[in-house]
PDB file of C-alpha atoms in Angstrom:
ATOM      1  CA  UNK Y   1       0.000   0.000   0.000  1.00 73.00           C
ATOM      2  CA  UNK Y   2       1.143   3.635  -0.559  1.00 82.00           C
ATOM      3  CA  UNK Y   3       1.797   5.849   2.045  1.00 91.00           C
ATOM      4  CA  UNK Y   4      -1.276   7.659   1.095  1.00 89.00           C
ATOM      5  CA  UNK Y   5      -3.464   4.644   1.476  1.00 87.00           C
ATOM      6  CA  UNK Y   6      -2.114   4.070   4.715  1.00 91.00           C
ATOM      7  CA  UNK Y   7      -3.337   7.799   6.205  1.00 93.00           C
ATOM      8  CA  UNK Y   8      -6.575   7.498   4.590  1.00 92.00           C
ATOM      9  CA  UNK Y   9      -6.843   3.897   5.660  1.00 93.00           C
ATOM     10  CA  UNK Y  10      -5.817   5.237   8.933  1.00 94.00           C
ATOM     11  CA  UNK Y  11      -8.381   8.962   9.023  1.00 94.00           C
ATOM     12  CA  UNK Y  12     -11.230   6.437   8.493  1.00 95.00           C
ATOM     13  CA  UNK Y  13     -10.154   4.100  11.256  1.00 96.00           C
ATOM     14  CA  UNK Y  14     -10.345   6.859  13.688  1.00 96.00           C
ATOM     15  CA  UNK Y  15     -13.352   8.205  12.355  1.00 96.00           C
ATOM     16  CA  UNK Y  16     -15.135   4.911  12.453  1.00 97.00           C
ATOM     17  CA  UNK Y  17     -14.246   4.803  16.538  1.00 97.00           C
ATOM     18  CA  UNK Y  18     -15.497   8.373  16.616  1.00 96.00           C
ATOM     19  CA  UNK Y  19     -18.163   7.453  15.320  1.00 96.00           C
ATOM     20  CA  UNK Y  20     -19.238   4.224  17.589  1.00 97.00           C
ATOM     21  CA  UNK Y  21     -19.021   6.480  20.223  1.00 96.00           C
ATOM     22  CA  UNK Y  22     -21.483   8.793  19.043  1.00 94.00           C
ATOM     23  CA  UNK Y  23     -24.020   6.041  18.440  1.00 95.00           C
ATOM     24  CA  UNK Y  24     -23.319   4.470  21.607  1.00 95.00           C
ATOM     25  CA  UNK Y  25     -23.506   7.483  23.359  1.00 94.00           C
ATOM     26  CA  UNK Y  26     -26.407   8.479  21.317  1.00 90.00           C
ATOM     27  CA  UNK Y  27     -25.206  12.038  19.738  1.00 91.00           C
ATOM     28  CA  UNK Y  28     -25.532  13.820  17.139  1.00 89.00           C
ATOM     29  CA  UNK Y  29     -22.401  14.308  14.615  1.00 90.00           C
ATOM     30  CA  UNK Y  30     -20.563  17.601  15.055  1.00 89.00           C
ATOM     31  CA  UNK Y  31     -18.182  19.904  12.961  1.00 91.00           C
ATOM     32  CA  UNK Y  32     -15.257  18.330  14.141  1.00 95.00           C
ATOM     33  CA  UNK Y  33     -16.392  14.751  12.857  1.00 94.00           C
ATOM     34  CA  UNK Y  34     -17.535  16.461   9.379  1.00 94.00           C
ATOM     35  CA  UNK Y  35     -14.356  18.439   9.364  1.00 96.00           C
ATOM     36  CA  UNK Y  36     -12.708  15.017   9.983  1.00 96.00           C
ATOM     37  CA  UNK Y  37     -14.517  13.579   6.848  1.00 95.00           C
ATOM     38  CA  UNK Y  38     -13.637  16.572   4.893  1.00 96.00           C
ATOM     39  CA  UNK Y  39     -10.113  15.734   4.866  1.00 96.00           C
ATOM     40  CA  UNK Y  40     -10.868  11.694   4.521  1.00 95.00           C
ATOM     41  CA  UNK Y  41     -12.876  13.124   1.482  1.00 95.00           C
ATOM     42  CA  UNK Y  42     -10.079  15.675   0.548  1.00 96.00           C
ATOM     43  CA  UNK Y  43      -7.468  12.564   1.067  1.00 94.00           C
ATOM     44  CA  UNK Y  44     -10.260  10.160  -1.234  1.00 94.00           C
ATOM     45  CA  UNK Y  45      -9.954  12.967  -4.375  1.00 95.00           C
ATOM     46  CA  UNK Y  46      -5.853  13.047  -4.265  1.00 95.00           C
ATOM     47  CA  UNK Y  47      -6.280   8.951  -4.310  1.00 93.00           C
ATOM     48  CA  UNK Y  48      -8.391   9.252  -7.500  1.00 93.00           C
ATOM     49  CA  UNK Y  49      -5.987  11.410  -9.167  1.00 94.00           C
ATOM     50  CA  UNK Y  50      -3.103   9.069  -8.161  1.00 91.00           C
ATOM     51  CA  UNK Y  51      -4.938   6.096  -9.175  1.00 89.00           C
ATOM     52  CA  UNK Y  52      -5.804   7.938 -12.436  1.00 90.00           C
ATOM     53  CA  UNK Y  53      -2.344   8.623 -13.357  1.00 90.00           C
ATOM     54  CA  UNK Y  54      -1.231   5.611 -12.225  1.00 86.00           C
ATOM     55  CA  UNK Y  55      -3.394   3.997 -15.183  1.00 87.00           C
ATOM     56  CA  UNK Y  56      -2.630   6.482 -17.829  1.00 86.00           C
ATOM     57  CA  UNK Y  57       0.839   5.388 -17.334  1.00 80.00           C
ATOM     58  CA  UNK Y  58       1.974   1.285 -17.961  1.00 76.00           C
ATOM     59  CA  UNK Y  59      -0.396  -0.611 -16.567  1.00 72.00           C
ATOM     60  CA  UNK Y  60       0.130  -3.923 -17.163  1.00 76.00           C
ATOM     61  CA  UNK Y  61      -3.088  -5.668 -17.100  1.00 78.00           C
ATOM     62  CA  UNK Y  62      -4.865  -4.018 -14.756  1.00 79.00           C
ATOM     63  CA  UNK Y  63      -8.778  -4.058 -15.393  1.00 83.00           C
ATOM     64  CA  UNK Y  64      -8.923  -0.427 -15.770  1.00 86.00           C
ATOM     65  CA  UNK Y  65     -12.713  -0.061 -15.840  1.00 89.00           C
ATOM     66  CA  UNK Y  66     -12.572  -1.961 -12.443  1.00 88.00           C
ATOM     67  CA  UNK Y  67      -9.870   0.113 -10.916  1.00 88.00           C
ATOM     68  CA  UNK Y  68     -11.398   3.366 -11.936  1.00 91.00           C
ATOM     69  CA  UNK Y  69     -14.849   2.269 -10.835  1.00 92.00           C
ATOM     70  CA  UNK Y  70     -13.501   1.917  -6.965  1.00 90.00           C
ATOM     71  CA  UNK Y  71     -11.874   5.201  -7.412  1.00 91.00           C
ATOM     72  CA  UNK Y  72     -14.897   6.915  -8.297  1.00 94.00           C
ATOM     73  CA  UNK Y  73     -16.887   5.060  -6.295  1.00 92.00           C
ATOM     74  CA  UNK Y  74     -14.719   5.775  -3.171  1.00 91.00           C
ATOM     75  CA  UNK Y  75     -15.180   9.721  -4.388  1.00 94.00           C
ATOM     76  CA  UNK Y  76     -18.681   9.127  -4.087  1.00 95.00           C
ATOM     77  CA  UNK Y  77     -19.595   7.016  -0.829  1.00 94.00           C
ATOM     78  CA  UNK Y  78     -19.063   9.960   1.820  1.00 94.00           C
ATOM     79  CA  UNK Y  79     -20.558  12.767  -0.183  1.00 95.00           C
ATOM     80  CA  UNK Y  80     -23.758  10.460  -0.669  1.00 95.00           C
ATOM     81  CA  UNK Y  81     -23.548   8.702   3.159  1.00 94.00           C
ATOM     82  CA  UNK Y  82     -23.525  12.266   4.260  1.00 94.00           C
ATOM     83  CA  UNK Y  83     -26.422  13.910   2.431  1.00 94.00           C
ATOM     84  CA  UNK Y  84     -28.459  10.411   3.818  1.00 94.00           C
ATOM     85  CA  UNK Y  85     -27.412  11.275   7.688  1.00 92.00           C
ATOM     86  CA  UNK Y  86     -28.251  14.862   7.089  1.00 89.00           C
ATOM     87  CA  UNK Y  87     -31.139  13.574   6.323  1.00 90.00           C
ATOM     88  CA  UNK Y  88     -32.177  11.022   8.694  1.00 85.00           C
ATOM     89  CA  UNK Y  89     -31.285  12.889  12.423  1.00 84.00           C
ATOM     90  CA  UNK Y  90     -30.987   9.702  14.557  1.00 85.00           C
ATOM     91  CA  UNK Y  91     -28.615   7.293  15.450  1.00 88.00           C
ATOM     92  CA  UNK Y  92     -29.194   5.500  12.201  1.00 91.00           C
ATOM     93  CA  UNK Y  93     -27.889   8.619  10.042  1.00 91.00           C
ATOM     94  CA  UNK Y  94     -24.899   8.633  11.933  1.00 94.00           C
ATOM     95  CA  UNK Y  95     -24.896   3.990  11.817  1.00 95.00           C
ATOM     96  CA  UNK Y  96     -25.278   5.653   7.917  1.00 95.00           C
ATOM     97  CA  UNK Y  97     -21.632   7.544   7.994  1.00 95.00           C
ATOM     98  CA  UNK Y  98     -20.091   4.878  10.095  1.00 96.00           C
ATOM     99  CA  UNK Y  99     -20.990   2.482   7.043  1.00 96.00           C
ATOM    100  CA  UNK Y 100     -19.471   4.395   4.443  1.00 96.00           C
ATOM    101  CA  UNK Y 101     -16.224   5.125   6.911  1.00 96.00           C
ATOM    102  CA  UNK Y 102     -15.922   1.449   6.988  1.00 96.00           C
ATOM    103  CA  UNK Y 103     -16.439   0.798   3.737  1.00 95.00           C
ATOM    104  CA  UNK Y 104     -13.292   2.744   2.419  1.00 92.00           C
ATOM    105  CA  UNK Y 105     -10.541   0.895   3.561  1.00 92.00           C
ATOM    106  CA  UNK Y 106     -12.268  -2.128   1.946  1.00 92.00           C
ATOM    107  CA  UNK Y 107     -12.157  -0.310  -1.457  1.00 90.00           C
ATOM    108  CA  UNK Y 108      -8.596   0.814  -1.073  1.00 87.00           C
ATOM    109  CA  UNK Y 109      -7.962  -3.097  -0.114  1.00 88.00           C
ATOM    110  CA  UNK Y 110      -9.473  -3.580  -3.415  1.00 88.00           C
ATOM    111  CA  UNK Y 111      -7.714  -1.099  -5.284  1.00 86.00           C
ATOM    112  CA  UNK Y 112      -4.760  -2.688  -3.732  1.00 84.00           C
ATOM    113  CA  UNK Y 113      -5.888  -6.365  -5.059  1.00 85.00           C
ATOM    114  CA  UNK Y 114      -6.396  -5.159  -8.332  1.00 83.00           C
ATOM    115  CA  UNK Y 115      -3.334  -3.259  -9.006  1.00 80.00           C
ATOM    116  CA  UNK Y 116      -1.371  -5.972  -7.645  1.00 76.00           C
ATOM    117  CA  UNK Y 117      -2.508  -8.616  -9.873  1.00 62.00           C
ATOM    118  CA  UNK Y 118      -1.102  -6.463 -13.066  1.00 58.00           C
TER     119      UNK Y 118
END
């Protein structure tokens, strides 16, 4: 994994215990945990343009629509997971965001896969 994969990998990690302990403790999110997904999001779009350059370049059968799919779709999962929790003001909006949090380092796991198998 890349060093930038690791600190995204390692933003959502922390976000994802944040985020327990709001449900547990049955809170609403504040600015600090969207500022916090901000820069998971912020660290998400620098990924995509890695990953897209890393394509352009020799890529030595990689499935490209695959790879670029979980880079866009990795782009997409927070904005969407937080317009949902905006929406729904309960402890399953925020279940909702702690979803999507986990769900990232599973696609960069899969970005990982795929790029390794060139």
């Amino acid at each position: 994994m890349t060093v930038l994969e690791i600190v995204i990998v390692s933003i959502a990690a922390l976000v994802a215990v944040w985020l327990v302990v709001l449900i547990v403790r049955d809170v609403e999110p504040d600015d600090y945990l969207y500022a916090a997904l901000a820069l998971l999001e912020v660290g998400m779009l620098a990924q995509l343009v890695v990953g897209l350059v890393r394509v352009s370049g020799d890529h030595g059968g990689v499935n490209v629509a695959a790879y670029v799919g979980y880079l866009v779709g990795s782009v997409v999962l927070l904005p969407v997971a937080f317009l949902w929790s905006v929406g729904e003001r309960t402890r399953a909006g925020t279940g909702v965001l702690l979803v999507a949090v986990i769900v990232v380092p599973v696609l960069f796991l899969r970005l990982h896969q795929l790029w390794g198998a060139r």
